[in-house]
XYZ file of N, CA and C in Angstrom:
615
model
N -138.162 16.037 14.045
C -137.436 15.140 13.164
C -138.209 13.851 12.959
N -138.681 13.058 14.132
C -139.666 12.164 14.000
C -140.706 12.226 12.922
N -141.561 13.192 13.296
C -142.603 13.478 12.254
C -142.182 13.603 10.745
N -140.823 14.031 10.010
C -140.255 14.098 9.074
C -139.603 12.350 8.176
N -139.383 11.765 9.147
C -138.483 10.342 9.091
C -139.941 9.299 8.730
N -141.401 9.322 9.877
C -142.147 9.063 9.903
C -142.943 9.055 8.541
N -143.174 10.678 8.107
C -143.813 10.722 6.791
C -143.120 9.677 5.347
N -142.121 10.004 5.851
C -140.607 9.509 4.646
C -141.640 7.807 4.710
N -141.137 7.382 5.593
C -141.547 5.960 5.439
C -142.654 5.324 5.263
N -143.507 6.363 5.587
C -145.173 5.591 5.354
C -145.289 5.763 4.055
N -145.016 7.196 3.912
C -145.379 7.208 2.436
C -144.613 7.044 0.910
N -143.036 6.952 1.665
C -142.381 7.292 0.537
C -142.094 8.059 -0.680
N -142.210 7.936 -1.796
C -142.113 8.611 -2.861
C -143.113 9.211 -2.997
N -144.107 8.653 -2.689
C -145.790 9.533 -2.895
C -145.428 11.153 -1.965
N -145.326 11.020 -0.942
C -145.394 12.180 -0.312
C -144.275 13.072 -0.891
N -142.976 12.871 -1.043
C -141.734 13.997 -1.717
C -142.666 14.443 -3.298
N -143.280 13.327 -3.765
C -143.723 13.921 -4.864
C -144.714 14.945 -5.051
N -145.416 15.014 -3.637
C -146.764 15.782 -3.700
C -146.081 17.149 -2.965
N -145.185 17.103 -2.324
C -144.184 18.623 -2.206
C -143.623 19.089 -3.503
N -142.767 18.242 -3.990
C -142.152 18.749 -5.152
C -142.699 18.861 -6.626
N -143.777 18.035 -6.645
C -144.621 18.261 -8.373
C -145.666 18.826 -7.965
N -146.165 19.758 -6.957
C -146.894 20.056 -6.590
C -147.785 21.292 -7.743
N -148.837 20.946 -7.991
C -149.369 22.277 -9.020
C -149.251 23.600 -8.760
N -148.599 23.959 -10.203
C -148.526 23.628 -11.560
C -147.308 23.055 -11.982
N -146.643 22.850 -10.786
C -145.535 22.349 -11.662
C -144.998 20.922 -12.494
N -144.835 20.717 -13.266
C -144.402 19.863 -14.111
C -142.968 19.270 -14.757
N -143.208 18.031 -14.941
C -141.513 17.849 -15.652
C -140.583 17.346 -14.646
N -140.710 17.804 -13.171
C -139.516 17.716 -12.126
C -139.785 16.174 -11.233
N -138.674 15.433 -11.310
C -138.879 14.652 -10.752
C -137.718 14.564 -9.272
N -138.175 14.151 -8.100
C -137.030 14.695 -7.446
C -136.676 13.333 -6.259
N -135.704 13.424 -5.644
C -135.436 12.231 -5.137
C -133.858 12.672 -3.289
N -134.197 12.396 -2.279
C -134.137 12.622 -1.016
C -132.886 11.830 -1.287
N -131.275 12.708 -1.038
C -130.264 12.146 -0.746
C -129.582 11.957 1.009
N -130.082 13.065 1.894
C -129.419 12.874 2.965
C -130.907 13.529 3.936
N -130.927 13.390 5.345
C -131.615 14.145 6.196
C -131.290 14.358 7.428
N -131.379 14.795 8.216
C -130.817 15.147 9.857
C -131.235 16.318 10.223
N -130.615 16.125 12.034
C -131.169 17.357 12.432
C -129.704 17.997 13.308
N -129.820 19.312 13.521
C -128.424 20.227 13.708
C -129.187 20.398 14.919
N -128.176 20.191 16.464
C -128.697 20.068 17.904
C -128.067 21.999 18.034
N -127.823 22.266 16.995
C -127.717 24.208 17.571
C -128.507 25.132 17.175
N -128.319 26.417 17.521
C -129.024 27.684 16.720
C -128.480 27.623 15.501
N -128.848 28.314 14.428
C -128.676 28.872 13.235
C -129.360 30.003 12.485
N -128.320 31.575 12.349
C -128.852 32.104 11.599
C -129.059 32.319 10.649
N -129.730 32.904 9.598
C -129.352 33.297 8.717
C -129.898 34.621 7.944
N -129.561 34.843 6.694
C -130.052 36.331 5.957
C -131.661 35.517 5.723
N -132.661 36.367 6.111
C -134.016 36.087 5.759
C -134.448 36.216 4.065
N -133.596 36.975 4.126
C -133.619 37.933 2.494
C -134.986 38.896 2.410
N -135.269 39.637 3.304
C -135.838 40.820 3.560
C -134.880 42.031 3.068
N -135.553 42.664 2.590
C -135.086 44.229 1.645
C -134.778 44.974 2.995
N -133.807 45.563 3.604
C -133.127 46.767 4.435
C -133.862 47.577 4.095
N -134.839 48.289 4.483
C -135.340 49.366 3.529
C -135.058 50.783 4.487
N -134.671 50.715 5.979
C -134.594 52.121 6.149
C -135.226 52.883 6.993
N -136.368 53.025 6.845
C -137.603 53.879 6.436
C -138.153 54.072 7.509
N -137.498 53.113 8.905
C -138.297 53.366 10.253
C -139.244 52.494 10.591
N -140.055 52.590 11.756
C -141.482 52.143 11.694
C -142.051 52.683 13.021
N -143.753 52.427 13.289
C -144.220 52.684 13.895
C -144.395 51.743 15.439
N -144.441 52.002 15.834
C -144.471 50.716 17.875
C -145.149 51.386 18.805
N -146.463 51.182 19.292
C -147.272 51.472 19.983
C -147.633 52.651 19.498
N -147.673 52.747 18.599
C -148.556 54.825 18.609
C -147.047 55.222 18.329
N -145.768 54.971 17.885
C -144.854 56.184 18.077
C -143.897 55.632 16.658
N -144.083 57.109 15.913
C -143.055 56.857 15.074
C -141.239 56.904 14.951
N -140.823 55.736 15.121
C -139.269 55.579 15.336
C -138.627 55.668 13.188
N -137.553 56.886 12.903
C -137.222 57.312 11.796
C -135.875 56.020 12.204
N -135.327 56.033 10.881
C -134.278 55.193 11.116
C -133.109 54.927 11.794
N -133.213 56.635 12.000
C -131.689 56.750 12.747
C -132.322 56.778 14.433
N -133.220 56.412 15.123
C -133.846 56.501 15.903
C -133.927 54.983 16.842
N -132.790 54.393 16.300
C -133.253 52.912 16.627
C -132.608 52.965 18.261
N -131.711 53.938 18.431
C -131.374 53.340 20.050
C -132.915 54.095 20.925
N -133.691 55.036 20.103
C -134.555 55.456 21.437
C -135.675 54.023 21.302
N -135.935 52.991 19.966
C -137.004 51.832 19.865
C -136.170 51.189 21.287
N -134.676 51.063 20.957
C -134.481 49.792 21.901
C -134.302 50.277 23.262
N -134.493 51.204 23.396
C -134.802 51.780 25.218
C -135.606 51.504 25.153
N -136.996 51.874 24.267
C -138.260 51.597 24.780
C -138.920 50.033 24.466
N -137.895 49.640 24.012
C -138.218 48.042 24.267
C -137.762 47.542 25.809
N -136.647 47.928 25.974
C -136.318 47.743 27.341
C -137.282 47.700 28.679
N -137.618 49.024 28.331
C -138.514 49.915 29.056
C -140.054 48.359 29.511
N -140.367 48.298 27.755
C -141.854 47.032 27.910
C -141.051 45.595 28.939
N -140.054 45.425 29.240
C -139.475 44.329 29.644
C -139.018 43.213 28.784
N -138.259 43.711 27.653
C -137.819 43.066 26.760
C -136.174 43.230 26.877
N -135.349 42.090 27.284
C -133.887 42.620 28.068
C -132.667 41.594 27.315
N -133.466 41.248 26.283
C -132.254 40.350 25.018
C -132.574 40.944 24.189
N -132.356 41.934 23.403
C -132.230 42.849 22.561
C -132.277 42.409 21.225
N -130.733 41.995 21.553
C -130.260 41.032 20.300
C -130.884 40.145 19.497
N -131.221 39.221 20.859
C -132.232 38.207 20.136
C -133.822 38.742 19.794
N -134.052 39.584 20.206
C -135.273 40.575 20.113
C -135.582 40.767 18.585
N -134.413 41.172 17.917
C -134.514 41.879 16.782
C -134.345 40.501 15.793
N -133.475 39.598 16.508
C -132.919 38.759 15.289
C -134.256 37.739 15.064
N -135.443 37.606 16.540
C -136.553 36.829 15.784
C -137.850 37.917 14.959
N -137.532 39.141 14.993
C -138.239 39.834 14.251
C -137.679 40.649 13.082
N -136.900 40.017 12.052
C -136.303 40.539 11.338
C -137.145 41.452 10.394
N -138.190 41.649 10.357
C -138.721 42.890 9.112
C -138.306 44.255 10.403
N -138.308 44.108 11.742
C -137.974 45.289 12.476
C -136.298 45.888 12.119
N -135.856 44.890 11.949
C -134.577 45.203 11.749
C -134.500 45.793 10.213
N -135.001 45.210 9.019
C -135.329 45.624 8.092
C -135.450 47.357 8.445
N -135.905 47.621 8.793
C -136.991 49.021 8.457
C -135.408 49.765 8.716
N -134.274 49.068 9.549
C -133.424 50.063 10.483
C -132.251 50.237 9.616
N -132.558 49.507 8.098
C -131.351 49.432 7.501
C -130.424 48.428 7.835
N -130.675 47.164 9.146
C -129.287 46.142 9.192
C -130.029 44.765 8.266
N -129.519 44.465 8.166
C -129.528 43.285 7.533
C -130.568 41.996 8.215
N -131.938 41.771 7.638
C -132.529 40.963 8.654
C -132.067 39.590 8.880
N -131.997 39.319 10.005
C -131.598 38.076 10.381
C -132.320 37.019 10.716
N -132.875 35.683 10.636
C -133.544 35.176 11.330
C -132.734 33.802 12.026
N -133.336 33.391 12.774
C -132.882 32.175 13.768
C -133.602 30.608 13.729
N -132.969 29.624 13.150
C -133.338 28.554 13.618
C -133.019 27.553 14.606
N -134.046 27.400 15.662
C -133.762 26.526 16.681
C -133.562 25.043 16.524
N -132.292 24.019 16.520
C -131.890 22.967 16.435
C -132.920 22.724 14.746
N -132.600 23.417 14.008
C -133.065 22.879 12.582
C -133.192 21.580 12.296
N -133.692 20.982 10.994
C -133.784 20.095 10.338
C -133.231 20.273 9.171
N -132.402 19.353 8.301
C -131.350 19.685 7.271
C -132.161 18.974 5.715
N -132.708 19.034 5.145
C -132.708 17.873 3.921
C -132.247 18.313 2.686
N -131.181 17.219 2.146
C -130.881 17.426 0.732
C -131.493 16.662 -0.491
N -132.131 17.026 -1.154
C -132.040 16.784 -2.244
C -131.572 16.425 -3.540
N -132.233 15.544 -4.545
C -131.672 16.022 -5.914
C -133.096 16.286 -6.931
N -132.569 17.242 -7.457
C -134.518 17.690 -8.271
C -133.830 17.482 -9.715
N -134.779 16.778 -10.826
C -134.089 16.792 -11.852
C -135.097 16.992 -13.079
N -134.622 18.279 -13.647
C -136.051 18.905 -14.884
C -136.028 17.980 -16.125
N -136.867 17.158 -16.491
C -136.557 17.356 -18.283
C -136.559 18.418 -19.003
N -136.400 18.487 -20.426
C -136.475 19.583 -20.910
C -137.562 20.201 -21.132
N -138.257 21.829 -20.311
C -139.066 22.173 -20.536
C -140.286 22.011 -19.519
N -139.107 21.705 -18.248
C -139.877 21.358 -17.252
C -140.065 22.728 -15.948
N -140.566 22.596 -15.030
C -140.856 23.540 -14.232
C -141.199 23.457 -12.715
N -140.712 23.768 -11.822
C -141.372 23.784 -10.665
C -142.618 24.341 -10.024
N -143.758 25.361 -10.882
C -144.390 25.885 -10.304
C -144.072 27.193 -9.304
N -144.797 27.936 -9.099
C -144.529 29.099 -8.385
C -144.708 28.673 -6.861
N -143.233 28.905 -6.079
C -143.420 28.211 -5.207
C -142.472 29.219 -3.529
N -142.126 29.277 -2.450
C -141.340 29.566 -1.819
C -141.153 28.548 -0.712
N -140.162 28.927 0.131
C -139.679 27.785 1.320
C -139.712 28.259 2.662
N -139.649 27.531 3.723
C -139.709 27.916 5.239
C -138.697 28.074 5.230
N -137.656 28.504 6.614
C -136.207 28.157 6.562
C -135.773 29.035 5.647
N -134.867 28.177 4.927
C -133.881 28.722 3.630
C -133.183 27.492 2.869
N -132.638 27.358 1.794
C -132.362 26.652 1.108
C -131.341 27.240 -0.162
N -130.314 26.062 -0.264
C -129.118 26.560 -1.198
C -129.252 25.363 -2.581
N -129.266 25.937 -3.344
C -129.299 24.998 -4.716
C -127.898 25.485 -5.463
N -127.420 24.136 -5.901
C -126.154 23.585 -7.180
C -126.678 23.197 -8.375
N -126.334 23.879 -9.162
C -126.812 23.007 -10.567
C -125.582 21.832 -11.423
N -126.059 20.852 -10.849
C -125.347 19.456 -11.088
C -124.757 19.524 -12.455
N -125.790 20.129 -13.476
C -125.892 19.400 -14.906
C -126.588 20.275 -15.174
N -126.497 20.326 -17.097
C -127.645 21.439 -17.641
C -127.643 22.900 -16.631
N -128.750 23.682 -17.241
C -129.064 25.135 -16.805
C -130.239 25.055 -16.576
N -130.929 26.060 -15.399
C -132.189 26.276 -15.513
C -132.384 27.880 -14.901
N -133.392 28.438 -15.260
C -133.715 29.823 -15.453
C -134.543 30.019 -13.850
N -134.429 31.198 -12.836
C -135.594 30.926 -12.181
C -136.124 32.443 -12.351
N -137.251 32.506 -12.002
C -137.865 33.808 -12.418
C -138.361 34.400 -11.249
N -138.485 35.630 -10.628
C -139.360 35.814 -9.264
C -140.718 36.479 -9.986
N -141.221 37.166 -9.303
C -142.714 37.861 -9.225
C -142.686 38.737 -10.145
N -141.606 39.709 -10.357
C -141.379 40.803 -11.234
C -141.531 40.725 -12.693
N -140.707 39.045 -12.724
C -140.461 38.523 -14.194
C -139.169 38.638 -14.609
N -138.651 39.112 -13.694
C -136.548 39.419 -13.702
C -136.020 38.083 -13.895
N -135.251 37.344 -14.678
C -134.823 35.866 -14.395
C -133.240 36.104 -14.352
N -132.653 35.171 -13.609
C -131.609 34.691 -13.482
C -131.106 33.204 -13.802
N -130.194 32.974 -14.677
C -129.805 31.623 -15.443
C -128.569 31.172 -14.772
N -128.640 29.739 -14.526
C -127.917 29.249 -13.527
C -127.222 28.020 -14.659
N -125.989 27.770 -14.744
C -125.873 26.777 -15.299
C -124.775 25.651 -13.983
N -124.227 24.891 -14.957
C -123.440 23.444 -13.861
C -122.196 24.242 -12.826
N -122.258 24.301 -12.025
C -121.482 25.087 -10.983
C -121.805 26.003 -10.279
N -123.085 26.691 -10.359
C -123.383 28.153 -10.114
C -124.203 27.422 -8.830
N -124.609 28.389 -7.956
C -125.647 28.243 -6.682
C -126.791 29.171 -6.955
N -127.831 29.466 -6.287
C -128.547 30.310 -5.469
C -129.126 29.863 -4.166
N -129.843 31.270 -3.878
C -130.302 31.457 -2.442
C -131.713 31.357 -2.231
N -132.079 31.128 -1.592
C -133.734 31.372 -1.282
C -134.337 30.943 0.152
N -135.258 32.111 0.194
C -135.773 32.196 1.852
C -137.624 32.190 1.313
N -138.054 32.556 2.530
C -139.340 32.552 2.933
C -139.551 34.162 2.255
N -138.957 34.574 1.882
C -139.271 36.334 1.575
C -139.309 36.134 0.118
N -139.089 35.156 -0.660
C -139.173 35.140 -1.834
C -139.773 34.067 -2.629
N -141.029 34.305 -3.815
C -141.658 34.005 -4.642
C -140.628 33.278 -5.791
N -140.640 32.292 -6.031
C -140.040 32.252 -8.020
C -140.528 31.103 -8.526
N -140.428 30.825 -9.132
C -140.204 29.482 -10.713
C -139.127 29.228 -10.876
N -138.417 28.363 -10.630
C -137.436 27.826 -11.673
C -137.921 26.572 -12.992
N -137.223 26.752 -14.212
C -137.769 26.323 -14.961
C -136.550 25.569 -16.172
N -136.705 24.765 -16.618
C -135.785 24.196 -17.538
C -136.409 24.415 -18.878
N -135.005 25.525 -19.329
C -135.791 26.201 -20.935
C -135.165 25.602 -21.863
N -134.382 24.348 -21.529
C -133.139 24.263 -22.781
C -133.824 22.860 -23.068
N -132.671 22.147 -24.156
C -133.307 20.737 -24.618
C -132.483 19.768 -23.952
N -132.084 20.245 -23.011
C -131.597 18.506 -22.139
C -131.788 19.012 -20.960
N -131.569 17.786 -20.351
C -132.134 17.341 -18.669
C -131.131 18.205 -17.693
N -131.665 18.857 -17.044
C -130.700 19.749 -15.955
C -130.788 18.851 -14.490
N -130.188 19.126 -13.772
C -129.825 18.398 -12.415
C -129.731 19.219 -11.417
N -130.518 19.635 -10.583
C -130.024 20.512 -9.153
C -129.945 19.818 -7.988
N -128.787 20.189 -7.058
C -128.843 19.296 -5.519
C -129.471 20.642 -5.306
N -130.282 20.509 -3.764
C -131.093 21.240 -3.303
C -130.858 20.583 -1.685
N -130.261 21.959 -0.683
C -130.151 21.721 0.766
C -131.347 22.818 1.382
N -131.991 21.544 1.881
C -133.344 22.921 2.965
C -132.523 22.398 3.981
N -132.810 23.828 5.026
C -132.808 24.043 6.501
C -134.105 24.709 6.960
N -134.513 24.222 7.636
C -136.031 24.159 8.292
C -135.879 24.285 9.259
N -137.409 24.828 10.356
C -137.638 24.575 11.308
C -137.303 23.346 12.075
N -137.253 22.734 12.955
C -137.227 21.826 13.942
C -138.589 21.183 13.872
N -139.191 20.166 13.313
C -140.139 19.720 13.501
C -141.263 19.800 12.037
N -140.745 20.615 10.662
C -141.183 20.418 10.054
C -141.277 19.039 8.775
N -142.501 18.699 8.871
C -143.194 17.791 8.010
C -142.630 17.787 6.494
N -142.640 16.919 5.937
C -142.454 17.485 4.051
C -143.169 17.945 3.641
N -144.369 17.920 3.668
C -145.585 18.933 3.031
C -145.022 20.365 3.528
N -144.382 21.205 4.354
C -143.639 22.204 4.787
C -142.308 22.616 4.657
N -141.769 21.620 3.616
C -140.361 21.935 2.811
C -140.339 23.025 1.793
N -141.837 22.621 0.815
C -142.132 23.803 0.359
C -143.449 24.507 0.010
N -143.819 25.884 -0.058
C -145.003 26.339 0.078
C -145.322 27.329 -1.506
N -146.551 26.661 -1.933
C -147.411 26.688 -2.779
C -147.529 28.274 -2.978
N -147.171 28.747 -3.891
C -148.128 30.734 -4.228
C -148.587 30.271 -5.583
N -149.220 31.335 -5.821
C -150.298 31.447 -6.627
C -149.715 32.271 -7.892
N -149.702 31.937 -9.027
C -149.350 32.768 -10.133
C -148.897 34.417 -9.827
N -147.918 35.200 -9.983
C -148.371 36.352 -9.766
C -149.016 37.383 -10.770
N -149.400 38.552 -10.179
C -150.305 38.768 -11.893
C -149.054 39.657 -12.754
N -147.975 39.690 -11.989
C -146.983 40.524 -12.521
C -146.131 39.855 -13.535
N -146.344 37.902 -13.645
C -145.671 37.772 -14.467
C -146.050 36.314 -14.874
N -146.134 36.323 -16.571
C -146.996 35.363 -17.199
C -145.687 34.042 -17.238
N -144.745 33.881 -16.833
C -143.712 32.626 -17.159
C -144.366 31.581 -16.222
């Protein structure tokens, strides 16, 4: 939390700006309404795809329906919290069909307000943690990797984790408004609120 409060003040606006207008994105100007830190665990959906399908662990292929002989033989390596076993390796859980989970230890909370002009954009971008966005005002479009978009206007939310790529973008002719809540690691910096990808080649927006 230090290191977070620390950056805030040396640098001020310079530093939120070099997270949030970070290239290519343009248009967004954004501005730090609340910050703190939560003294508990917290889980949440990683937003990893359930896919099923099994996986491989030391040389041995475990099918999906196979998951109580993985967690004997996790046992077996001296692994005896199970629970928490799976919930800090959520693509394992993935493969088994439950729902991946991940865990943050005494998080860090920051809210936001990000605000597009018209025709503005965040750049292709994803987050540590997870993060819930409101759209204050106006609409804005976000797009993932595929090129699939979803349009959000004044009331609506979304979701977003570390498992997912997008753009959000302001396509209309007035100024849209999003509050924006990250939950982070314990100890992350603002340059680590959010993380930079690279165009994908799957989609020209």
């Amino acid at each position: 939390m230090k290191r977070l409060i620390v950056s805030l003040v040396l640098s001020g606006a310079v530093v939120w700006a070099a997270v949030a207008l970070a290239t290519p994105g343009s248009g967004q100007s954004n501005s730090i309404q609340a910050l703190g830190a939560l003294h508990a665990d917290l889980a949440f959906n990683t937003g990893l795809v359930a896919e099923a399908n099994g996986l491989t662990w030391k040389g041995k292929q475990y099918s999906a329906d196979q998951l109580p002989e993985l967690l004997m033989r996790l046992r077996s390596d001296g692994i005896t919290s199970l629970g928490e076993w799976l919930n800090l390796h959520p693509a394992v859980s993935a493969r088994f069909g439950m729902v991946p989970v991940g865990v943050l230890h005494s998080p860090e909370i920051v809210t936001q307000q990000a605000k597009f002009a018209p025709g503005g954009f965040s750049g292709w971008h994803s987050h540590s943690g997870y993060l819930t966005a409101t759209v204050v005002s106006g609409q804005v479009v976000r797009y993932g990797p595929d090129c699939s978009s979803e349009t959000f206007t004044a009331g609506q939310s979304f979701y977003e984790t570390a498992a997912n790529t997008f753009i959000v973008k302001n396509e209309s002719n007035a100024d849209a408004v999003v509050s924006v809540t990250f939950v982070v690691p314990g100890g992350t910096p603002t340059t680590g609120l959010r993380v930079d990808k690279p165009q994908p080649a799957t989609c020209s927006k």
